[in-house]
């Protein structure tokens, strides 16, 4: 029996693109079913993220016409990442494998075949990676690529130029669902789930119709979310400054003390140096508090400590 594939597509006010997206996805699904790559029980699952336009109406009509279309409606708009997780959560009940993609056809549907190929080779996660950003403006490209670099520097394990176009096996989705955090940054979480992964390259197209639902303000918020949801490095920077002030302040206090003794400088210079030293002391105290805050933050996420891929053992379970 061929595996059941679920496409998971978050939609927020996408009435302009849904008719075309659904048509193209259905063509692709028929192609995959026809070739015997996936089961006829496979579905295209649209997640309505609290849209204010006719998005849900369109999804229900699609389902009425062809049961290969299905839908999930959230009670209100919660943002792309939550919508995607809601879709994966639903799909995991029915599917062997999922592919998440945007509704606006920016993620090249042509890459699906290669993703399925990689999945059949035994990869649980296949990341869709943008090979070119020709259609992006210089500004979007520079900010996006800068973002990946900053994330790496912060020690967050993310795949360069990969957004949320990815294939995930059922066990990978189930692993992801064990992460109980509410500040979602899925492209940082999926690598943490582990399992064998692979990449497929595609050219990012322009949005088929309608406007981006991610204006600059949301993009910056998302980047900040990514860093603060994954890295405690900003807290550790405090210690670097603490050390700097401590050393410089101490050296300066000694130096100005000697210079004052020799009559070269006024007593206020010692005061100034001592102030730098005590700033270092205060920063160190803040840094120590930061270390505990950082631990607390990680504990509060209740992330799984491990996900077991395989056990080989011939003992009997008690
Ligand atoms: N989206 C969503 N909820 C939101 C914002 C966006 O589900 O609150 C969906 C949107 O419908 C699309 C995907 O997330 O399928 C990516 O959004 P968009 O294409 O507007 O972002 P961009 O490609 O411009 O970064
Ligand atoms: Mg888009």
mmCIF file of C-alpha atoms and ligand atoms in Angstrom:
data_model
loop_
_atom_site.group_PDB
_atom_site.id
_atom_site.type_symbol
_atom_site.label_atom_id
_atom_site.label_comp_id
_atom_site.label_asym_id
_atom_site.label_seq_id
_atom_site.Cartn_x
_atom_site.Cartn_y
_atom_site.Cartn_z
ATOM 1 C CA UNK A 1 0.000 0.000 0.000
ATOM 2 C CA UNK A 2 1.297 3.371 -0.993
ATOM 3 C CA UNK A 3 1.753 5.977 1.728
ATOM 4 C CA UNK A 4 -0.887 8.578 2.484
ATOM 5 C CA UNK A 5 0.378 12.087 1.753
ATOM 6 C CA UNK A 6 -1.135 15.250 3.188
ATOM 7 C CA UNK A 7 -0.300 18.654 1.783
ATOM 8 C CA UNK A 8 -0.685 21.186 4.594
ATOM 9 C CA UNK A 9 -1.352 24.719 3.392
ATOM 10 C CA UNK A 10 -1.955 27.610 5.835
ATOM 11 C CA UNK A 11 -4.205 30.295 4.362
ATOM 12 C CA UNK A 12 -4.924 33.765 5.627
ATOM 13 C CA UNK A 13 -7.180 35.818 3.376
ATOM 14 C CA UNK A 14 -6.114 33.866 0.309
ATOM 15 C CA UNK A 15 -9.321 33.969 -1.776
ATOM 16 C CA UNK A 16 -7.376 35.361 -4.717
ATOM 17 C CA UNK A 17 -4.877 32.513 -4.926
ATOM 18 C CA UNK A 18 -6.856 29.494 -3.688
ATOM 19 C CA UNK A 19 -8.634 28.666 -6.958
ATOM 20 C CA UNK A 20 -5.296 28.423 -8.781
ATOM 21 C CA UNK A 21 -3.360 26.808 -5.916
ATOM 22 C CA UNK A 22 -6.012 24.140 -5.418
ATOM 23 C CA UNK A 23 -6.049 23.376 -9.148
ATOM 24 C CA UNK A 24 -2.289 22.952 -9.333
ATOM 25 C CA UNK A 25 -2.058 20.922 -6.140
ATOM 26 C CA UNK A 26 -4.829 18.608 -7.293
ATOM 27 C CA UNK A 27 -3.031 18.064 -10.613
ATOM 28 C CA UNK A 28 0.116 17.180 -8.712
ATOM 29 C CA UNK A 29 -1.764 14.865 -6.368
ATOM 30 C CA UNK A 30 -3.429 13.039 -9.267
ATOM 31 C CA UNK A 31 -0.049 12.653 -10.905
ATOM 32 C CA UNK A 32 1.429 11.143 -7.704
ATOM 33 C CA UNK A 33 -1.560 8.848 -7.173
ATOM 34 C CA UNK A 34 -1.529 7.813 -10.845
ATOM 35 C CA UNK A 35 2.137 6.830 -10.598
ATOM 36 C CA UNK A 36 1.442 4.842 -7.454
ATOM 37 C CA UNK A 37 3.760 7.100 -5.428
ATOM 38 C CA UNK A 38 1.071 7.915 -2.876
ATOM 39 C CA UNK A 39 -2.269 6.479 -1.844
ATOM 40 C CA UNK A 40 -5.623 7.677 -3.180
ATOM 41 C CA UNK A 41 -6.443 8.506 0.455
ATOM 42 C CA UNK A 42 -3.994 11.406 0.219
ATOM 43 C CA UNK A 43 -5.401 14.878 0.783
ATOM 44 C CA UNK A 44 -4.773 18.556 0.264
ATOM 45 C CA UNK A 45 -5.432 20.073 3.677
ATOM 46 C CA UNK A 46 -6.046 23.813 3.759
ATOM 47 C CA UNK A 47 -5.854 25.517 7.135
ATOM 48 C CA UNK A 48 -7.952 28.645 7.382
ATOM 49 C CA UNK A 49 -6.122 30.868 9.844
ATOM 50 C CA UNK A 50 -9.135 32.981 10.792
ATOM 51 C CA UNK A 51 -9.508 34.620 7.387
ATOM 52 C CA UNK A 52 -11.880 37.533 6.974
ATOM 53 C CA UNK A 53 -12.552 36.930 3.283
ATOM 54 C CA UNK A 54 -14.122 33.985 1.447
ATOM 55 C CA UNK A 55 -11.206 31.607 2.119
ATOM 56 C CA UNK A 56 -13.231 29.132 4.208
ATOM 57 C CA UNK A 57 -16.139 29.216 1.754
ATOM 58 C CA UNK A 58 -13.741 28.301 -1.049
ATOM 59 C CA UNK A 59 -12.209 25.466 0.999
ATOM 60 C CA UNK A 60 -15.646 24.015 1.847
ATOM 61 C CA UNK A 61 -16.722 24.228 -1.801
ATOM 62 C CA UNK A 62 -13.544 22.445 -2.890
ATOM 63 C CA UNK A 63 -14.191 19.664 -0.383
ATOM 64 C CA UNK A 64 -17.808 19.320 -1.549
ATOM 65 C CA UNK A 65 -16.654 18.896 -5.138
ATOM 66 C CA UNK A 66 -13.698 16.603 -4.531
ATOM 67 C CA UNK A 67 -12.900 14.745 -1.337
ATOM 68 C CA UNK A 68 -9.176 15.035 -2.050
ATOM 69 C CA UNK A 69 -9.583 18.512 -0.594
ATOM 70 C CA UNK A 70 -10.036 18.900 3.117
ATOM 71 C CA UNK A 71 -9.920 21.791 5.535
ATOM 72 C CA UNK A 72 -9.289 22.908 9.090
ATOM 73 C CA UNK A 73 -10.697 26.162 10.335
ATOM 74 C CA UNK A 74 -9.105 27.878 13.294
ATOM 75 C CA UNK A 75 -11.316 29.840 15.639
ATOM 76 C CA UNK A 76 -9.363 33.025 14.882
ATOM 77 C CA UNK A 77 -6.183 34.300 13.280
ATOM 78 C CA UNK A 78 -3.135 33.038 15.153
ATOM 79 C CA UNK A 79 -0.400 33.548 12.577
ATOM 80 C CA UNK A 80 1.285 31.351 10.019
ATOM 81 C CA UNK A 81 3.346 29.193 12.405
ATOM 82 C CA UNK A 82 0.387 28.274 14.597
ATOM 83 C CA UNK A 83 -1.751 27.612 11.529
ATOM 84 C CA UNK A 84 0.902 25.290 10.165
ATOM 85 C CA UNK A 85 1.128 23.401 13.455
ATOM 86 C CA UNK A 86 -2.679 23.096 13.583
ATOM 87 C CA UNK A 87 -2.532 21.583 10.090
ATOM 88 C CA UNK A 88 0.272 19.155 10.951
ATOM 89 C CA UNK A 89 -1.504 18.178 14.157
ATOM 90 C CA UNK A 90 -4.619 17.306 12.126
ATOM 91 C CA UNK A 91 -2.713 15.614 9.309
ATOM 92 C CA UNK A 92 -0.765 13.401 11.740
ATOM 93 C CA UNK A 93 -4.035 11.595 12.521
ATOM 94 C CA UNK A 94 -4.444 10.431 8.942
ATOM 95 C CA UNK A 95 -1.198 10.745 7.044
ATOM 96 C CA UNK A 96 2.059 8.802 6.714
ATOM 97 C CA UNK A 97 3.819 11.835 5.332
ATOM 98 C CA UNK A 98 3.115 15.582 5.099
ATOM 99 C CA UNK A 99 4.333 18.400 2.905
ATOM 100 C CA UNK A 100 3.803 21.944 4.166
ATOM 101 C CA UNK A 101 3.784 24.864 1.754
ATOM 102 C CA UNK A 102 2.502 28.417 1.388
ATOM 103 C CA UNK A 103 -0.796 29.082 -0.328
ATOM 104 C CA UNK A 104 0.559 31.702 -2.729
ATOM 105 C CA UNK A 105 2.490 29.337 -5.061
ATOM 106 C CA UNK A 106 5.859 30.829 -4.080
ATOM 107 C CA UNK A 107 6.945 27.319 -3.124
ATOM 108 C CA UNK A 108 7.459 25.507 -6.432
ATOM 109 C CA UNK A 109 5.077 22.542 -6.574
ATOM 110 C CA UNK A 110 7.501 20.963 -9.052
ATOM 111 C CA UNK A 111 9.853 20.198 -6.138
ATOM 112 C CA UNK A 112 7.304 17.799 -4.626
ATOM 113 C CA UNK A 113 8.456 14.905 -6.823
ATOM 114 C CA UNK A 114 12.027 15.263 -5.601
ATOM 115 C CA UNK A 115 10.820 15.481 -1.996
ATOM 116 C CA UNK A 116 8.864 12.240 -2.341
ATOM 117 C CA UNK A 117 11.910 10.633 -3.953
ATOM 118 C CA UNK A 118 14.047 11.597 -0.949
ATOM 119 C CA UNK A 119 11.341 10.359 1.420
ATOM 120 C CA UNK A 120 11.339 6.994 -0.345
ATOM 121 C CA UNK A 121 15.101 6.825 0.136
ATOM 122 C CA UNK A 122 14.390 6.882 3.870
ATOM 123 C CA UNK A 123 14.655 10.550 4.820
ATOM 124 C CA UNK A 124 12.148 11.682 7.430
ATOM 125 C CA UNK A 125 12.568 15.384 6.791
ATOM 126 C CA UNK A 126 13.191 16.973 3.403
ATOM 127 C CA UNK A 127 13.866 20.713 3.502
ATOM 128 C CA UNK A 128 12.859 22.822 0.537
ATOM 129 C CA UNK A 129 15.741 25.252 0.057
ATOM 130 C CA UNK A 130 15.626 28.332 -2.178
ATOM 131 C CA UNK A 131 18.342 28.096 -4.780
ATOM 132 C CA UNK A 132 17.766 31.617 -6.027
ATOM 133 C CA UNK A 133 16.116 34.752 -4.763
ATOM 134 C CA UNK A 134 15.939 36.470 -8.126
ATOM 135 C CA UNK A 135 12.363 37.559 -7.668
ATOM 136 C CA UNK A 136 12.940 39.042 -4.217
ATOM 137 C CA UNK A 137 13.810 42.710 -3.951
ATOM 138 C CA UNK A 138 17.374 43.523 -2.888
ATOM 139 C CA UNK A 139 16.019 44.628 0.471
ATOM 140 C CA UNK A 140 14.076 41.415 1.118
ATOM 141 C CA UNK A 141 17.030 39.288 0.085
ATOM 142 C CA UNK A 142 19.540 41.202 2.210
ATOM 143 C CA UNK A 143 17.338 41.183 5.313
ATOM 144 C CA UNK A 144 16.385 37.536 4.886
ATOM 145 C CA UNK A 145 19.941 36.311 4.361
ATOM 146 C CA UNK A 146 21.252 38.546 7.147
ATOM 147 C CA UNK A 147 18.656 36.956 9.384
ATOM 148 C CA UNK A 148 19.915 33.420 8.700
ATOM 149 C CA UNK A 149 23.465 34.534 9.456
ATOM 150 C CA UNK A 150 22.513 36.177 12.750
ATOM 151 C CA UNK A 151 20.581 33.073 13.763
ATOM 152 C CA UNK A 152 23.620 30.888 13.072
ATOM 153 C CA UNK A 153 25.810 33.250 15.087
ATOM 154 C CA UNK A 154 23.341 32.922 17.962
ATOM 155 C CA UNK A 155 23.829 29.186 17.858
ATOM 156 C CA UNK A 156 20.411 28.331 16.412
ATOM 157 C CA UNK A 157 20.546 25.313 14.126
ATOM 158 C CA UNK A 158 18.554 26.358 11.060
ATOM 159 C CA UNK A 159 18.840 25.426 7.402
ATOM 160 C CA UNK A 160 20.078 28.363 5.288
ATOM 161 C CA UNK A 161 17.418 29.731 2.930
ATOM 162 C CA UNK A 162 14.802 27.250 4.040
ATOM 163 C CA UNK A 163 11.438 28.544 5.198
ATOM 164 C CA UNK A 164 8.507 26.244 5.837
ATOM 165 C CA UNK A 165 8.313 24.301 2.596
ATOM 166 C CA UNK A 166 9.189 20.834 3.827
ATOM 167 C CA UNK A 167 8.282 17.204 3.844
ATOM 168 C CA UNK A 168 7.950 15.465 7.190
ATOM 169 C CA UNK A 169 7.279 11.817 7.886
ATOM 170 C CA UNK A 170 4.621 10.982 10.408
ATOM 171 C CA UNK A 171 7.140 10.165 13.120
ATOM 172 C CA UNK A 172 8.897 13.484 12.529
ATOM 173 C CA UNK A 173 5.574 15.332 12.896
ATOM 174 C CA UNK A 174 4.841 13.353 16.051
ATOM 175 C CA UNK A 175 8.256 14.356 17.368
ATOM 176 C CA UNK A 176 7.493 17.988 16.608
ATOM 177 C CA UNK A 177 4.178 17.723 18.433
ATOM 178 C CA UNK A 178 6.081 16.776 21.593
ATOM 179 C CA UNK A 179 7.454 20.312 21.728
ATOM 180 C CA UNK A 180 5.044 22.093 24.032
ATOM 181 C CA UNK A 181 6.300 25.629 23.522
ATOM 182 C CA UNK A 182 3.865 28.326 22.437
ATOM 183 C CA UNK A 183 6.364 30.753 20.893
ATOM 184 C CA UNK A 184 6.690 28.831 17.664
ATOM 185 C CA UNK A 185 9.622 29.043 15.317
ATOM 186 C CA UNK A 186 9.170 25.837 13.374
ATOM 187 C CA UNK A 187 12.238 26.078 11.174
ATOM 188 C CA UNK A 188 14.330 26.071 14.354
ATOM 189 C CA UNK A 189 12.339 23.285 15.985
ATOM 190 C CA UNK A 190 12.327 20.758 13.135
ATOM 191 C CA UNK A 191 16.136 20.320 13.141
ATOM 192 C CA UNK A 192 15.871 19.699 16.904
ATOM 193 C CA UNK A 193 13.474 16.813 16.255
ATOM 194 C CA UNK A 194 16.278 15.067 14.416
ATOM 195 C CA UNK A 195 15.908 11.957 12.200
ATOM 196 C CA UNK A 196 17.622 11.611 8.833
ATOM 197 C CA UNK A 197 17.063 14.704 6.696
ATOM 198 C CA UNK A 198 17.790 15.823 3.185
ATOM 199 C CA UNK A 199 17.429 18.951 1.046
ATOM 200 C CA UNK A 200 15.751 19.731 -2.223
ATOM 201 C CA UNK A 201 16.496 22.972 -4.085
ATOM 202 C CA UNK A 202 13.880 25.075 -5.836
ATOM 203 C CA UNK A 203 13.489 28.522 -7.258
ATOM 204 C CA UNK A 204 11.250 30.776 -5.264
ATOM 205 C CA UNK A 205 8.554 32.266 -7.454
ATOM 206 C CA UNK A 206 6.674 35.501 -6.974
ATOM 207 C CA UNK A 207 3.416 35.536 -5.080
ATOM 208 C CA UNK A 208 0.747 34.416 -7.548
ATOM 209 C CA UNK A 209 -1.806 37.051 -6.516
ATOM 210 C CA UNK A 210 -2.795 39.204 -3.577
ATOM 211 C CA UNK A 211 -0.484 40.872 -1.095
ATOM 212 C CA UNK A 212 2.110 39.506 1.286
ATOM 213 C CA UNK A 213 0.671 38.778 4.712
ATOM 214 C CA UNK A 214 4.141 39.397 6.130
ATOM 215 C CA UNK A 215 4.889 43.117 6.077
ATOM 216 C CA UNK A 216 8.275 44.326 7.369
ATOM 217 C CA UNK A 217 6.884 44.849 10.853
ATOM 218 C CA UNK A 218 5.777 41.208 11.113
ATOM 219 C CA UNK A 219 9.064 40.036 9.575
ATOM 220 C CA UNK A 220 11.128 41.870 12.209
ATOM 221 C CA UNK A 221 8.896 40.535 14.962
ATOM 222 C CA UNK A 222 9.353 37.031 13.549
ATOM 223 C CA UNK A 223 13.151 37.392 13.475
ATOM 224 C CA UNK A 224 13.168 38.636 17.070
ATOM 225 C CA UNK A 225 10.888 35.740 18.000
ATOM 226 C CA UNK A 226 13.296 33.315 16.366
ATOM 227 C CA UNK A 227 16.271 34.557 18.349
ATOM 228 C CA UNK A 228 14.568 34.943 21.694
ATOM 229 C CA UNK A 229 12.795 31.585 21.367
ATOM 230 C CA UNK A 230 15.969 29.656 20.734
ATOM 231 C CA UNK A 231 18.996 31.386 22.086
ATOM 232 C CA UNK A 232 20.169 32.428 25.514
ATOM 233 C CA UNK A 233 23.274 33.998 23.995
ATOM 234 C CA UNK A 234 21.984 37.577 24.402
ATOM 235 C CA UNK A 235 21.937 36.902 28.160
ATOM 236 C CA UNK A 236 25.501 35.674 28.027
ATOM 237 C CA UNK A 237 26.663 38.866 26.300
ATOM 238 C CA UNK A 238 26.068 40.644 29.620
ATOM 239 C CA UNK A 239 29.015 38.745 31.074
ATOM 240 C CA UNK A 240 31.310 39.877 28.285
ATOM 241 C CA UNK A 241 30.553 43.504 29.120
ATOM 242 C CA UNK A 242 30.874 42.770 32.822
ATOM 243 C CA UNK A 243 34.363 41.379 32.321
ATOM 244 C CA UNK A 244 35.373 44.304 30.139
ATOM 245 C CA UNK A 245 34.250 46.879 32.715
ATOM 246 C CA UNK A 246 35.767 44.945 35.610
ATOM 247 C CA UNK A 247 39.198 44.665 34.021
ATOM 248 C CA UNK A 248 39.331 48.157 32.579
ATOM 249 C CA UNK A 249 37.809 49.707 35.720
ATOM 250 C CA UNK A 250 40.256 47.902 37.964
ATOM 251 C CA UNK A 251 43.300 48.833 35.875
ATOM 252 C CA UNK A 252 42.126 52.421 35.574
ATOM 253 C CA UNK A 253 41.521 52.698 39.355
ATOM 254 C CA UNK A 254 45.037 51.485 40.119
ATOM 255 C CA UNK A 255 46.557 53.712 37.436
ATOM 256 C CA UNK A 256 44.674 56.847 38.455
ATOM 257 C CA UNK A 257 45.463 56.102 42.127
ATOM 258 C CA UNK A 258 49.171 56.112 41.350
ATOM 259 C CA UNK A 259 48.894 59.176 39.106
ATOM 260 C CA UNK A 260 46.963 61.010 41.861
ATOM 261 C CA UNK A 261 49.641 60.068 44.388
ATOM 262 C CA UNK A 262 52.275 61.552 42.099
ATOM 263 C CA UNK A 263 50.172 64.653 41.746
ATOM 264 C CA UNK A 264 49.474 64.321 38.035
ATOM 265 C CA UNK A 265 45.668 64.068 38.155
ATOM 266 C CA UNK A 266 42.805 65.215 40.368
ATOM 267 C CA UNK A 267 41.057 62.878 42.827
ATOM 268 C CA UNK A 268 37.914 62.853 40.659
ATOM 269 C CA UNK A 269 39.719 60.616 38.131
ATOM 270 C CA UNK A 270 39.903 57.852 40.752
ATOM 271 C CA UNK A 271 36.191 58.255 41.326
ATOM 272 C CA UNK A 272 35.525 57.895 37.598
ATOM 273 C CA UNK A 273 37.643 54.747 37.303
ATOM 274 C CA UNK A 274 36.030 53.268 40.386
ATOM 275 C CA UNK A 275 32.628 53.914 38.814
ATOM 276 C CA UNK A 276 33.644 51.873 35.762
ATOM 277 C CA UNK A 277 34.795 49.079 38.076
ATOM 278 C CA UNK A 278 31.532 49.018 40.017
ATOM 279 C CA UNK A 279 29.552 49.060 36.767
ATOM 280 C CA UNK A 280 31.408 45.838 36.018
ATOM 281 C CA UNK A 281 30.422 44.455 39.424
ATOM 282 C CA UNK A 282 26.752 45.289 38.788
ATOM 283 C CA UNK A 283 26.840 43.808 35.278
ATOM 284 C CA UNK A 284 28.379 40.637 36.656
ATOM 285 C CA UNK A 285 25.541 40.382 39.153
ATOM 286 C CA UNK A 286 23.034 40.865 36.312
ATOM 287 C CA UNK A 287 24.890 38.237 34.285
ATOM 288 C CA UNK A 288 24.614 35.722 37.131
ATOM 289 C CA UNK A 289 20.892 36.396 37.427
ATOM 290 C CA UNK A 290 20.767 36.018 33.631
ATOM 291 C CA UNK A 291 22.282 32.538 33.839
ATOM 292 C CA UNK A 292 19.423 31.418 36.079
ATOM 293 C CA UNK A 293 16.813 33.210 33.983
ATOM 294 C CA UNK A 294 18.218 31.415 30.936
ATOM 295 C CA UNK A 295 17.923 28.028 32.616
ATOM 296 C CA UNK A 296 14.413 28.802 33.767
ATOM 297 C CA UNK A 297 13.478 29.812 30.248
ATOM 298 C CA UNK A 298 14.725 26.523 28.830
ATOM 299 C CA UNK A 299 12.992 24.513 31.556
ATOM 300 C CA UNK A 300 9.719 26.325 31.009
ATOM 301 C CA UNK A 301 9.617 25.178 27.397
ATOM 302 C CA UNK A 302 9.214 21.551 28.461
ATOM 303 C CA UNK A 303 10.986 20.408 25.340
ATOM 304 C CA UNK A 304 11.471 16.655 25.037
ATOM 305 C CA UNK A 305 14.873 15.711 26.419
ATOM 306 C CA UNK A 306 15.220 13.059 23.713
ATOM 307 C CA UNK A 307 13.384 11.416 20.861
ATOM 308 C CA UNK A 308 14.283 7.779 20.348
ATOM 309 C CA UNK A 309 14.749 6.676 16.768
ATOM 310 C CA UNK A 310 15.419 2.976 17.346
ATOM 311 C CA UNK A 311 15.966 0.424 20.097
ATOM 312 C CA UNK A 312 17.825 -2.839 19.585
ATOM 313 C CA UNK A 313 17.439 -5.111 22.544
ATOM 314 C CA UNK A 314 16.159 -8.644 22.983
ATOM 315 C CA UNK A 315 15.127 -8.262 26.624
ATOM 316 C CA UNK A 316 11.539 -8.526 27.739
ATOM 317 C CA UNK A 317 9.756 -5.347 28.774
ATOM 318 C CA UNK A 318 8.414 -5.386 32.347
HETATM 319 N N1 LIG B 1 -0.427 33.113 6.654
HETATM 320 C C1 LIG B 1 -1.225 32.591 7.684
HETATM 321 N N2 LIG B 1 -1.536 33.391 8.746
HETATM 322 C C2 LIG B 1 -1.091 34.687 8.842
HETATM 323 C C3 LIG B 1 -0.237 35.183 7.815
HETATM 324 C C4 LIG B 1 0.057 34.365 6.738
HETATM 325 O O1 LIG B 1 -1.646 31.429 7.629
HETATM 326 O O2 LIG B 1 -1.419 35.356 9.843
HETATM 327 C C5 LIG B 1 -0.099 32.237 5.505
HETATM 328 C C6 LIG B 1 -0.388 32.830 4.149
HETATM 329 O O3 LIG B 1 -1.719 32.616 3.753
HETATM 330 C C7 LIG B 1 0.608 32.088 3.273
HETATM 331 C C8 LIG B 1 1.787 31.858 4.185
HETATM 332 O O4 LIG B 1 1.286 32.032 5.511
HETATM 333 O O5 LIG B 1 0.118 30.829 2.840
HETATM 334 C C9 LIG B 1 2.937 32.823 3.931
HETATM 335 O O6 LIG B 1 2.465 34.161 3.951
HETATM 336 P P1 LIG B 1 2.885 35.231 2.854
HETATM 337 O O7 LIG B 1 2.962 34.584 1.507
HETATM 338 O O8 LIG B 1 1.943 36.392 2.936
HETATM 339 O O9 LIG B 1 4.325 35.660 3.355
HETATM 340 P P2 LIG B 1 5.622 36.044 2.469
HETATM 341 O O10 LIG B 1 5.786 34.953 1.440
HETATM 342 O O11 LIG B 1 5.317 37.344 1.847
HETATM 343 O O12 LIG B 1 6.755 36.090 3.446
HETATM 344 MG MG1 LIG B 2 4.415 34.346 0.170
#
